[in-house]
PDB file of C-alpha atoms in Angstrom:
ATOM      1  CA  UNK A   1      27.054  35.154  55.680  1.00 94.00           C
ATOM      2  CA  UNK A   2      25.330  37.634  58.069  1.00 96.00           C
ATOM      3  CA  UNK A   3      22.064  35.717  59.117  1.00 97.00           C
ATOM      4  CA  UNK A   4      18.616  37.550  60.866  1.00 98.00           C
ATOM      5  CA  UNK A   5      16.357  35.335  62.992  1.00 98.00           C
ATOM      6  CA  UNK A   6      13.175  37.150  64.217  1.00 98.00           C
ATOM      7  CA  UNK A   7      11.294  35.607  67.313  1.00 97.00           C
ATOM      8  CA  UNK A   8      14.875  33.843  68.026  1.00 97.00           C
ATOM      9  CA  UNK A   9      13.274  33.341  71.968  1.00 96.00           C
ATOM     10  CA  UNK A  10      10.756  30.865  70.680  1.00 95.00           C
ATOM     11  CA  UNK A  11      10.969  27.437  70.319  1.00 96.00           C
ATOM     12  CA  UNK A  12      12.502  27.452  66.716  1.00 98.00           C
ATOM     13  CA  UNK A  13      14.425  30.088  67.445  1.00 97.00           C
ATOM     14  CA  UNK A  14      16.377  28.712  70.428  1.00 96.00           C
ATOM     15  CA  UNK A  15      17.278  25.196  68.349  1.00 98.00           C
ATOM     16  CA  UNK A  16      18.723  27.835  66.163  1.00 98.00           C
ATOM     17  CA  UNK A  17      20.641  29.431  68.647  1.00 96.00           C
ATOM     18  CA  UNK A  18      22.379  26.297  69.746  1.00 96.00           C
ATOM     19  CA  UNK A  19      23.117  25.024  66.219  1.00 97.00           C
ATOM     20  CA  UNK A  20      24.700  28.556  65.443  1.00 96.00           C
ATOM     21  CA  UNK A  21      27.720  28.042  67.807  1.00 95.00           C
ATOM     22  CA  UNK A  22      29.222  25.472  65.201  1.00 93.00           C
ATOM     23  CA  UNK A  23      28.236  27.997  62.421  1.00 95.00           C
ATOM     24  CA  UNK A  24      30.808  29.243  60.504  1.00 94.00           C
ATOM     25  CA  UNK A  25      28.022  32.677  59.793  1.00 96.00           C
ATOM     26  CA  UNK A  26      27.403  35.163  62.150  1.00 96.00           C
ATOM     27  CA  UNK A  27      24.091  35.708  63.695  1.00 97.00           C
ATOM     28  CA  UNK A  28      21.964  37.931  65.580  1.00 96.00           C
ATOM     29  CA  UNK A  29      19.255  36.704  67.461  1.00 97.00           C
ATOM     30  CA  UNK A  30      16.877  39.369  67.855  1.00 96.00           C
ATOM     31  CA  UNK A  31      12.828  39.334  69.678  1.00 96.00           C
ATOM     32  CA  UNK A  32      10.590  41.316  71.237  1.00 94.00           C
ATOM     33  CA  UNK A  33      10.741  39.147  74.440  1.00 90.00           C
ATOM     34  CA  UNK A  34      13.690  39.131  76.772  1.00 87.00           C
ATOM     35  CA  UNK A  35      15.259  36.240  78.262  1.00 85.00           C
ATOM     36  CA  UNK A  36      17.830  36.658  81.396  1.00 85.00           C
ATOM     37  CA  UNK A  37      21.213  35.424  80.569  1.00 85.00           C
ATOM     38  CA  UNK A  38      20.214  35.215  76.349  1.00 89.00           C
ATOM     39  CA  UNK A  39      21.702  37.695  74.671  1.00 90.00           C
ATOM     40  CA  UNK A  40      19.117  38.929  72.505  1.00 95.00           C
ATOM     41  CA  UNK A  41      18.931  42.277  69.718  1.00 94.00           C
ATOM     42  CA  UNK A  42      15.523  44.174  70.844  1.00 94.00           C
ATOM     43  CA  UNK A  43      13.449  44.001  67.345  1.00 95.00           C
ATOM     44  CA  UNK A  44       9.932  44.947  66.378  1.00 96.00           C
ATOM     45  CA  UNK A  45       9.281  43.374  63.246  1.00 97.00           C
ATOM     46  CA  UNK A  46       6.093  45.212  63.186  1.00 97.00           C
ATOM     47  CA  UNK A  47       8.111  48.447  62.968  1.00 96.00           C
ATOM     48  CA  UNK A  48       9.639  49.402  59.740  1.00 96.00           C
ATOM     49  CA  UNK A  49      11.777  51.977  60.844  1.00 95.00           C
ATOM     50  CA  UNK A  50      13.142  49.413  63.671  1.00 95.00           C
ATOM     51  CA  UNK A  51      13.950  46.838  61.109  1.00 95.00           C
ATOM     52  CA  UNK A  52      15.830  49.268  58.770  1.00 94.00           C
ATOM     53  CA  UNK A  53      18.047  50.724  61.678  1.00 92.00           C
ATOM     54  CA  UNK A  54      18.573  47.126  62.710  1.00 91.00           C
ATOM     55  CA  UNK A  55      19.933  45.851  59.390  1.00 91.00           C
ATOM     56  CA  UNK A  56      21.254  48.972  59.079  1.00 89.00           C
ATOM     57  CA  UNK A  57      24.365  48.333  61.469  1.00 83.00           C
ATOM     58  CA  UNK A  58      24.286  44.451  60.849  1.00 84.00           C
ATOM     59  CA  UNK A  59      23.852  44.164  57.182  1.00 89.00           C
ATOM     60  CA  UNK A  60      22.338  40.970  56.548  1.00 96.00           C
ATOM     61  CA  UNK A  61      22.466  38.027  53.599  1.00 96.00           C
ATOM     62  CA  UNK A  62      19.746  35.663  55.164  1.00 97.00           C
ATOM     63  CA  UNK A  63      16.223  36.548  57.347  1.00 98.00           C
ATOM     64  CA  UNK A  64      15.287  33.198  59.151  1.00 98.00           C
ATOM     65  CA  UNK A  65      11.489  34.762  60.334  1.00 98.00           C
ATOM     66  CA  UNK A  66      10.904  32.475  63.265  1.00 98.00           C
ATOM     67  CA  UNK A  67       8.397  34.560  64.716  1.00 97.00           C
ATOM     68  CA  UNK A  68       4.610  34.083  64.768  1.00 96.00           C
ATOM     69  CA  UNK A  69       0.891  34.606  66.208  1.00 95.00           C
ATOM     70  CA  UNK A  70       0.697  31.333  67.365  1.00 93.00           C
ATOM     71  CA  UNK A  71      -2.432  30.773  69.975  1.00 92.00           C
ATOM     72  CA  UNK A  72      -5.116  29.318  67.402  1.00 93.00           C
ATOM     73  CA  UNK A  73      -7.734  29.539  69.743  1.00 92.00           C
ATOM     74  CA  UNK A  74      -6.984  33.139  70.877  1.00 94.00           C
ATOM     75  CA  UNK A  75      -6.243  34.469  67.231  1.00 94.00           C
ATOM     76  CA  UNK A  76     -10.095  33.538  66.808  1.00 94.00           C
ATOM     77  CA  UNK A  77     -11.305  36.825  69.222  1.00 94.00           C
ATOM     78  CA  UNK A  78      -7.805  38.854  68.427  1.00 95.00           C
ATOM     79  CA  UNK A  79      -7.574  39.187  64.526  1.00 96.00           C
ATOM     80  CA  UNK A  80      -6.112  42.498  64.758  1.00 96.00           C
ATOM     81  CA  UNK A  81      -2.900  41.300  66.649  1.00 96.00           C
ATOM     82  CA  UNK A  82      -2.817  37.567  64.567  1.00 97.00           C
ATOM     83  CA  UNK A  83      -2.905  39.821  60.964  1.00 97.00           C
ATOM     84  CA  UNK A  84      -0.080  42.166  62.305  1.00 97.00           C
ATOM     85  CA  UNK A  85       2.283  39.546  63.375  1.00 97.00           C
ATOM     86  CA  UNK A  86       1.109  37.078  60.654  1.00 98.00           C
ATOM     87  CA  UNK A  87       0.867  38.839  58.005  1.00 98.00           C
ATOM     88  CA  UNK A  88       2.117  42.426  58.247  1.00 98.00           C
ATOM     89  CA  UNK A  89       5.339  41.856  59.670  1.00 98.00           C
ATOM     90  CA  UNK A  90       6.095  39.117  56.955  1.00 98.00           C
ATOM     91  CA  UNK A  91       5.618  42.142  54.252  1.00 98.00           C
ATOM     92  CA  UNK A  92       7.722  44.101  56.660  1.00 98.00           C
ATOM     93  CA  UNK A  93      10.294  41.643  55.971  1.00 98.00           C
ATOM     94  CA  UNK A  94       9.919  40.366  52.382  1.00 98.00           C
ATOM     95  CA  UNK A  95      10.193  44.031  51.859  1.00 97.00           C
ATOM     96  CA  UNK A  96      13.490  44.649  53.367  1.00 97.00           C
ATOM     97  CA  UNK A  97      15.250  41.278  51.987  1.00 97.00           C
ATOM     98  CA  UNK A  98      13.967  42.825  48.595  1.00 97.00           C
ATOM     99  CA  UNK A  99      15.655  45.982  49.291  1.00 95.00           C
ATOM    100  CA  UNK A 100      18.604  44.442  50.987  1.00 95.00           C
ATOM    101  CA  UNK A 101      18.811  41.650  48.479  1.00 95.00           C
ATOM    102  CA  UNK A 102      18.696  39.178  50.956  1.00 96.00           C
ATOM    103  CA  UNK A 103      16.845  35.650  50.970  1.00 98.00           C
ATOM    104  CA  UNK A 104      13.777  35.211  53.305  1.00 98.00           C
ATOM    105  CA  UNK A 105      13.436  31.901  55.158  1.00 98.00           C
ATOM    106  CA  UNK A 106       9.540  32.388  56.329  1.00 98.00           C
ATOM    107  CA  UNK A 107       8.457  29.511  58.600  1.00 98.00           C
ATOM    108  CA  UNK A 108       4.301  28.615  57.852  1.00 98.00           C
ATOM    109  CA  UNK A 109       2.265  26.122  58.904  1.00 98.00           C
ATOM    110  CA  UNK A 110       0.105  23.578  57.767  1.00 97.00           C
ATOM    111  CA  UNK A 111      -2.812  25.279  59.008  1.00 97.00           C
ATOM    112  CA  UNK A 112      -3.119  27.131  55.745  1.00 97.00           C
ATOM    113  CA  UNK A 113      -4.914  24.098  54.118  1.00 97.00           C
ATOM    114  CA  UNK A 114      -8.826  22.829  55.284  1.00 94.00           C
ATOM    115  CA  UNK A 115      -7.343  19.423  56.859  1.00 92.00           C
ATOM    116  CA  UNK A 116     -10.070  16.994  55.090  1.00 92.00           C
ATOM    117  CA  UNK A 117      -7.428  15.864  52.924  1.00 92.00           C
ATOM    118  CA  UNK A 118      -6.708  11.826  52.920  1.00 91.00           C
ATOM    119  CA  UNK A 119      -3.649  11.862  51.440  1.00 96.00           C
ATOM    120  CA  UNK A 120       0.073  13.486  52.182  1.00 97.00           C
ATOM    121  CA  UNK A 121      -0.833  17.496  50.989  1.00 98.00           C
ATOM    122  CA  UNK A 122       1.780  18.790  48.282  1.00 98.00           C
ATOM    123  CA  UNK A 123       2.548  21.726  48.399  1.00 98.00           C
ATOM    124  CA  UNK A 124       0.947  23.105  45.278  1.00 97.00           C
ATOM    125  CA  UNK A 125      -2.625  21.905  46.726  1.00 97.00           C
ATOM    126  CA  UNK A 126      -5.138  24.722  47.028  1.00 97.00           C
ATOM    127  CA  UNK A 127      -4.871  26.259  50.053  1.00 97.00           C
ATOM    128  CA  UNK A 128      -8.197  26.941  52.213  1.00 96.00           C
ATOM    129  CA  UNK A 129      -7.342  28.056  56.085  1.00 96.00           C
ATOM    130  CA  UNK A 130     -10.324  27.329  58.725  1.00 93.00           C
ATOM    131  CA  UNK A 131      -8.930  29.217  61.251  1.00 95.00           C
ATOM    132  CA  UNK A 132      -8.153  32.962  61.556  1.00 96.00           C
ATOM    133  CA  UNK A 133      -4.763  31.220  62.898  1.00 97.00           C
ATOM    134  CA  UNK A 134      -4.555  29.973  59.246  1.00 97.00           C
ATOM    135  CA  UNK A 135      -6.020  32.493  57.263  1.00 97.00           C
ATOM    136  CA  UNK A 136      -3.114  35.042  58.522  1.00 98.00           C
ATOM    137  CA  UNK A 137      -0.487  32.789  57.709  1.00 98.00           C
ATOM    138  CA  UNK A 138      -1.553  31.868  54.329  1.00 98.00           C
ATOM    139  CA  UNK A 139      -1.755  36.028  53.864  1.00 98.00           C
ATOM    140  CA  UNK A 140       1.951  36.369  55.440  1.00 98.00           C
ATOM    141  CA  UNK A 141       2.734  33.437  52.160  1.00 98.00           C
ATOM    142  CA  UNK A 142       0.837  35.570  49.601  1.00 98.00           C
ATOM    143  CA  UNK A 143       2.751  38.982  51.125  1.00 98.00           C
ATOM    144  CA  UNK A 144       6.446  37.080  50.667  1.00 98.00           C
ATOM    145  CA  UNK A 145       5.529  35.673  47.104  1.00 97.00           C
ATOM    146  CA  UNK A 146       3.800  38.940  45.948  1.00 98.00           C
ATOM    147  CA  UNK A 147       7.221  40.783  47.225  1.00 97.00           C
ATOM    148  CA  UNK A 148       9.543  39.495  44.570  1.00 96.00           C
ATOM    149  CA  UNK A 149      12.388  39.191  47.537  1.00 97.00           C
ATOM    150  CA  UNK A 150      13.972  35.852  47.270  1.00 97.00           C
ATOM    151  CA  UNK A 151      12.635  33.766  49.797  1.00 98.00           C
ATOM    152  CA  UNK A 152      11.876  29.560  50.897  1.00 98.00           C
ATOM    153  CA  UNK A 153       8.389  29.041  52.691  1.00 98.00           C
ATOM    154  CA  UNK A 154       8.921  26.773  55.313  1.00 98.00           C
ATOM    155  CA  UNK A 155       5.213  25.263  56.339  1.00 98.00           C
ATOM    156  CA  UNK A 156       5.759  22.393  59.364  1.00 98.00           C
ATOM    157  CA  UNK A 157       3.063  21.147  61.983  1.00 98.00           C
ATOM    158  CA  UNK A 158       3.120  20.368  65.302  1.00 98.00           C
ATOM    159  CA  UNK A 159       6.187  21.881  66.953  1.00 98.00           C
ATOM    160  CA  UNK A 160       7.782  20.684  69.864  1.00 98.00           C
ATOM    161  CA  UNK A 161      11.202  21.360  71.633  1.00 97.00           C
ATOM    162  CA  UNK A 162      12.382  21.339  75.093  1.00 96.00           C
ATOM    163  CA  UNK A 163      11.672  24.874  75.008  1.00 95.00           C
ATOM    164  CA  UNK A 164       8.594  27.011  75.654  1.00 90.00           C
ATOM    165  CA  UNK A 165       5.024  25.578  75.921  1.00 92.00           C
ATOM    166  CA  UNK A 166       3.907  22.591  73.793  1.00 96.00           C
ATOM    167  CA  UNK A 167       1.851  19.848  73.576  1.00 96.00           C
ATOM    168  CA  UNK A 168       5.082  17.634  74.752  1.00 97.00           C
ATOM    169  CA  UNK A 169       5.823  19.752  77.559  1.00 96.00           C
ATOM    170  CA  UNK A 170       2.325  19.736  78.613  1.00 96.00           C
ATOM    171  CA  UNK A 171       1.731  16.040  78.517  1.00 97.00           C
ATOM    172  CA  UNK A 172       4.806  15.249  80.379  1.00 96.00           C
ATOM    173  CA  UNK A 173       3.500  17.194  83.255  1.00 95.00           C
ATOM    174  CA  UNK A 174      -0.388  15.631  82.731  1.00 96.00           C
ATOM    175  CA  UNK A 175       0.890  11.763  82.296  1.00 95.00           C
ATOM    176  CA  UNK A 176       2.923  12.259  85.349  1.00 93.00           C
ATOM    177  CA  UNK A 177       0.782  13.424  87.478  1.00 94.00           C
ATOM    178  CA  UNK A 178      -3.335  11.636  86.322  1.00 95.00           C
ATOM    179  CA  UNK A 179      -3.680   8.286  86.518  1.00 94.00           C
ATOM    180  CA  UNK A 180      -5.385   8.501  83.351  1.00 96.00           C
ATOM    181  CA  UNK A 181      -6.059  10.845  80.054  1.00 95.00           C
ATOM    182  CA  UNK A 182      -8.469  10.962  77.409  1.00 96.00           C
ATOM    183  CA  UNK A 183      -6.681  12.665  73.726  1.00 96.00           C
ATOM    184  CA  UNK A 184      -8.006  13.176  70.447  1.00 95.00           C
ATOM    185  CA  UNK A 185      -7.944  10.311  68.287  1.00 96.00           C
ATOM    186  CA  UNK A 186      -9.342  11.706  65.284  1.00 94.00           C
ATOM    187  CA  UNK A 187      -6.955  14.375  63.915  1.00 95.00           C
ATOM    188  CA  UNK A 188      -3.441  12.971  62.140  1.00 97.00           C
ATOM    189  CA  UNK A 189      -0.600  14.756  61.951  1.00 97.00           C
ATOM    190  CA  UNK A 190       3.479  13.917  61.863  1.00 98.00           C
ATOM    191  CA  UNK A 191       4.841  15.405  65.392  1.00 98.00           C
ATOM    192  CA  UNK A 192       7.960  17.607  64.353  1.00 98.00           C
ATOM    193  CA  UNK A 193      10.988  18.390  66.326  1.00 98.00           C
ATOM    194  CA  UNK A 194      12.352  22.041  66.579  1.00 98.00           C
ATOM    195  CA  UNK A 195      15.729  20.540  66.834  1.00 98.00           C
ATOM    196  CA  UNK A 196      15.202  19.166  63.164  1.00 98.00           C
ATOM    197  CA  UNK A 197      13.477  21.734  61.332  1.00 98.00           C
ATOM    198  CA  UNK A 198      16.247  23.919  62.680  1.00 98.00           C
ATOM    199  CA  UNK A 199      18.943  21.775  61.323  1.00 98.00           C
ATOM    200  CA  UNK A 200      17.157  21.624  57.905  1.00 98.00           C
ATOM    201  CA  UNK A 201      16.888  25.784  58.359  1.00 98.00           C
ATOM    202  CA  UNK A 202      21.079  25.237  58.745  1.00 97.00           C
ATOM    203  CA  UNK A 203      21.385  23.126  55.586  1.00 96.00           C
ATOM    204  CA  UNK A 204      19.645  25.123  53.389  1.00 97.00           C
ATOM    205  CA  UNK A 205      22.131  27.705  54.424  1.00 97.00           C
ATOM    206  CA  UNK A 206      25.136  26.302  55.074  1.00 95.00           C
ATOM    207  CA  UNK A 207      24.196  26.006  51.188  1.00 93.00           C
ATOM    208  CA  UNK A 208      24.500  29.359  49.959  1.00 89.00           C
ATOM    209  CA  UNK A 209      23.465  30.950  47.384  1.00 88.00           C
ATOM    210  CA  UNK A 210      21.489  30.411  44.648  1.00 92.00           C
ATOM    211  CA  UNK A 211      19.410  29.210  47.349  1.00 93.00           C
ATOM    212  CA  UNK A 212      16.572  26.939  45.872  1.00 95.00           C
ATOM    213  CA  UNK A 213      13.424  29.137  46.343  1.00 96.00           C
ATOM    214  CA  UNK A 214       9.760  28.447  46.781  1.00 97.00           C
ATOM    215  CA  UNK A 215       7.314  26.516  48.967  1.00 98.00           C
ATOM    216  CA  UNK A 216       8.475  23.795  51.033  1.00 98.00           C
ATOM    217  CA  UNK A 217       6.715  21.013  53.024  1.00 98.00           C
ATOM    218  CA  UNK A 218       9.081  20.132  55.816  1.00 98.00           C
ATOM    219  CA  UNK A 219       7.998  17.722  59.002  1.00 98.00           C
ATOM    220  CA  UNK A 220      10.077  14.423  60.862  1.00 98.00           C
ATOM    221  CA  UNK A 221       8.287  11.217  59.131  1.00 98.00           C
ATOM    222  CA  UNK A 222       5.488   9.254  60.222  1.00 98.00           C
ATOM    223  CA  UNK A 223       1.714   9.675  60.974  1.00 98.00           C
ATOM    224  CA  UNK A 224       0.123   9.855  64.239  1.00 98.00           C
ATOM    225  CA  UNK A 225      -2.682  10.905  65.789  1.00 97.00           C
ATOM    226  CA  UNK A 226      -2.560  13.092  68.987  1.00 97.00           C
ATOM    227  CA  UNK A 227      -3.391  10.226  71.291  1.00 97.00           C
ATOM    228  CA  UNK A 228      -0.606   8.280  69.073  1.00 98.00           C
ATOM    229  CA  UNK A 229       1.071  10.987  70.374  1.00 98.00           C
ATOM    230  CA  UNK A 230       0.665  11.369  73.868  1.00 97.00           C
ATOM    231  CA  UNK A 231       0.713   7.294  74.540  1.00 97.00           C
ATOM    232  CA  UNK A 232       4.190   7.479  73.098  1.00 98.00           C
ATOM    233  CA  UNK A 233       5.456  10.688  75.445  1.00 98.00           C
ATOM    234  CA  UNK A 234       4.292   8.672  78.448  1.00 97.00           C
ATOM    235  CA  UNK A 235       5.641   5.270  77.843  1.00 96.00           C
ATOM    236  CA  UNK A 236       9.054   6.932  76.571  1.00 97.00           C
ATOM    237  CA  UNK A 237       8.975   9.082  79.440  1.00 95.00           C
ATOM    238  CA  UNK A 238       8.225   6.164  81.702  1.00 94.00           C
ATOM    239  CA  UNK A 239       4.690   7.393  82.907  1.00 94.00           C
ATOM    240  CA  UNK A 240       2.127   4.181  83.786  1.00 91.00           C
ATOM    241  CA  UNK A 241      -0.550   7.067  82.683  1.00 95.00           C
ATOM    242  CA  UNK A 242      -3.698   5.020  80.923  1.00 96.00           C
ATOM    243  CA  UNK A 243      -4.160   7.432  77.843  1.00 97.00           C
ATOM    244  CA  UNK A 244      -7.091   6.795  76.213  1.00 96.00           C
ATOM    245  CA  UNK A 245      -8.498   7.699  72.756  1.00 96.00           C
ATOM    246  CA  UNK A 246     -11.675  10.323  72.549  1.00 95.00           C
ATOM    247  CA  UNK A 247     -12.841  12.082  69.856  1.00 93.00           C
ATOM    248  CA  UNK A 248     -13.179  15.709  68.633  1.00 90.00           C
ATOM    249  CA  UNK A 249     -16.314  15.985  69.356  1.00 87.00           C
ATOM    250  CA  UNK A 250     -15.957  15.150  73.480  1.00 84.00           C
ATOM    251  CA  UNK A 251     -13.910  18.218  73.317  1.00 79.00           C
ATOM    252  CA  UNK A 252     -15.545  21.081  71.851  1.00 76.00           C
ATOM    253  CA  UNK A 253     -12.869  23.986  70.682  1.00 78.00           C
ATOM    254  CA  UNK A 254     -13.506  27.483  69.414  1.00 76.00           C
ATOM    255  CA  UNK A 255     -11.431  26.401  66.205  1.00 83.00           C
ATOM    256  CA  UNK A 256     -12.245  23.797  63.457  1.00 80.00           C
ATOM    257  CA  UNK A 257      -8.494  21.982  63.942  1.00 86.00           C
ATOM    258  CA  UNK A 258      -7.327  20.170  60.936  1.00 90.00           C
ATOM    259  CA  UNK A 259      -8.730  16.254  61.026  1.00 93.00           C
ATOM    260  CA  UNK A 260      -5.490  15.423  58.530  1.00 96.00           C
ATOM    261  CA  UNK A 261      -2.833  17.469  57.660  1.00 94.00           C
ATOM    262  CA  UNK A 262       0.448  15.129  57.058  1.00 98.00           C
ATOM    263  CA  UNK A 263       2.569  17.194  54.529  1.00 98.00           C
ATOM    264  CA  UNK A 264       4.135  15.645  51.328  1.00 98.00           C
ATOM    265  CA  UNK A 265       7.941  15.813  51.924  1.00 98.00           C
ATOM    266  CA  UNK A 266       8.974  14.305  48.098  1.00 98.00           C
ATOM    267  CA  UNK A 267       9.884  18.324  47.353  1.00 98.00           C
ATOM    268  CA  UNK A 268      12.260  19.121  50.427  1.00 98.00           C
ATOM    269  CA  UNK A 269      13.955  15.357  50.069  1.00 97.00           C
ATOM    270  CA  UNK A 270      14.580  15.621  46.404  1.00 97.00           C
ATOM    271  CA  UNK A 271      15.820  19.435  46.154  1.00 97.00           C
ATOM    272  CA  UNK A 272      17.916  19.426  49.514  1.00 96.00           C
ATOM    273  CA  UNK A 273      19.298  15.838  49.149  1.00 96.00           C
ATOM    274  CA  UNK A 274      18.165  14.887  53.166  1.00 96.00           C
ATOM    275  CA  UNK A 275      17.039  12.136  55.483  1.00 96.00           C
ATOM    276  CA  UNK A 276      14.038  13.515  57.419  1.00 98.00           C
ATOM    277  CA  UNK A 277      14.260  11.469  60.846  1.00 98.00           C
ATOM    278  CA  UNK A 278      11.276   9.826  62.094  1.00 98.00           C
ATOM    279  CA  UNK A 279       9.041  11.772  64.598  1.00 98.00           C
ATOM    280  CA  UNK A 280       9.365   8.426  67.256  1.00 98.00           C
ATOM    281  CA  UNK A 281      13.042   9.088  67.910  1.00 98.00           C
ATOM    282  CA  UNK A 282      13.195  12.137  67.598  1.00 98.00           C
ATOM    283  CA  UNK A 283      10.695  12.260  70.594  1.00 98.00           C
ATOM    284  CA  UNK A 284      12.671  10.007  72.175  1.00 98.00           C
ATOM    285  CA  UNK A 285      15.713  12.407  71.768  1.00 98.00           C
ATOM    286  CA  UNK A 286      13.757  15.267  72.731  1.00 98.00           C
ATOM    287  CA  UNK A 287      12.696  13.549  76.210  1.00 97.00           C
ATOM    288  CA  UNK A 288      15.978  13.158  77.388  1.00 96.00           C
ATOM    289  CA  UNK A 289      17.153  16.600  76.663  1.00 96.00           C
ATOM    290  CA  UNK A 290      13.897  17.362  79.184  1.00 95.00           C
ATOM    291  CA  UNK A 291      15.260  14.883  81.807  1.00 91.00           C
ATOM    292  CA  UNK A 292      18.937  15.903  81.294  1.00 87.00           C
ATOM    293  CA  UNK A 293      17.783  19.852  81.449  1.00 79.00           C
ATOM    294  CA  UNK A 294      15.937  18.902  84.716  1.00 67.00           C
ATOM    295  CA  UNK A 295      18.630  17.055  86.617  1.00 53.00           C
ATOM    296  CA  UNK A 296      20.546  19.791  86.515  1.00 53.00           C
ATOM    297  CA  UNK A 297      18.349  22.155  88.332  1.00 42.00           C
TER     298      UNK A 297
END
């Protein structure tokens, strides 16, 4: 099969790019952003007539759309920009799977619920975004569904790779360098590697068609909290950092973040037949990809 990833230079993206050298499909790896020494199709998935000259010369059986408004805080004071890439560009490409018969892998988030849910969040619960951030990706949802292309939503939370910027990243470079650190106690998530949602993105193609369609909640197992979180990046890291827990409150932000917003995965286990690994050692792995990446520079 002839598979499309959009915003293939982001974090998602790049797992994909490594797991495609075993594929037996061909890819192209297209963005907006350049990277030296990534080889990397120029696409504007804002710009209809770029995306039909595109798939025009590469005719394609799968879209993989890995690309996204992502800044939550930002998308609060630049709605124009977080609807376009949101939401627009996912029409953009629902449309053209529809025309090209293709299936649409669309990767959401679980931003497009309120996050005062107690419980793991199926993924038939109401949806009711707090953030412009969410908002736009719930409308990007609505835009693939409303398409009739054939097409998986993908939501995850809390992304983190050893590419890019992310809240790994970043507290590797805080818990190694203060003697101590106050995070968040008070909002629950399950911490998600890029490497496995990636791999997931690979099963459900390596399938083939009749790919199952629909809504899918997909995230590594386990509950934590973002101090949970950062305590375990500095003792697997090795960091004598004192992280302590604070709450919301001591850190006032321009966007109502979700308190709770663990996904259900029953769906994505039952239909795809996989082991989701635990968001602990998957960390763990992730960490020492970081340290193997650095001692080679």
């Amino acid at each position: 099969m002839n598979v499309l990833v959009t915003g293939a230079n982001g974090q998602l993206g790049n797992e994909l790019r490594l797991l495609a050298k075993e594929s037996a499909h061909r890819f192209i790896f297209s963005d907006v952003n350049k990277v030296p020494g990534v080889e990397t199709v120029y696409l504007d998935i804002t710009d209809t007539e770029a995306l039909e000259i595109v798939t025009s010369a590469f005719p394609v059986d799968v879209i993989v759309n890995c690309a996204a408004y992502t800044n939550v805080d930002k998308a609060e004071d630049d709605i124009g920009f977080a609807e376009l890439l949101n939401s627009t560009a996912a029409a953009n490409l629902a449309a053209l799977a529809k025309r090209r018969d293709a299936t649409l892998i669309h990767i959401s988030t679980d931003y497009v619920f309120s996050g005062n849910a107690c419980k793991p969040i199926p993924e038939n619960a109401e949806p009711q975004p707090a953030s412009v951030y969410g908002a736009t990706k719930l409308a990007g949802e609505k835009a693939v569904e409303n398409s009739g292309c054939k097409s998986l939503i993908i939501r995850t939370a809390w992304l983190y790779s050893p590419f890019g910027k992310n809240f790994v990243k970043t507290m590797l470079g805080l818990v190694s360098s203060r003697k101590s650190l106050n995070v968040v106690c008070d909002q629950v998530g399950s911490p998600t590697s890029a490497a496995d949602l990636a791999a997931f993105i690979m099963t459900v193609i390596d399938g083939g068609e009749p790919f199952p369609t629909g809504i899918y909640h997909y995230t590594d197992e386990g509950v934590a909290s973002w101090y949970d979180f950062a305590k375990a990046i500095a003792e697997l890291s090795g960091n004598e950092c004192d992280v302590r827990p604070c709450t919301s409150e001591e850190y006032p932000s321009k966007v109502k973040r979700p308190h709770y917003s663990v996904l259900d995965k029953s769906l994505v286990k039952k239909t795809f037949g996989i082991t989701v690994p635990h968001w602990r050692d998957s960390l763990k792995a992730c960490l020492e990809r970081i340290s193997s990446d650095e001692s080679r520079h």
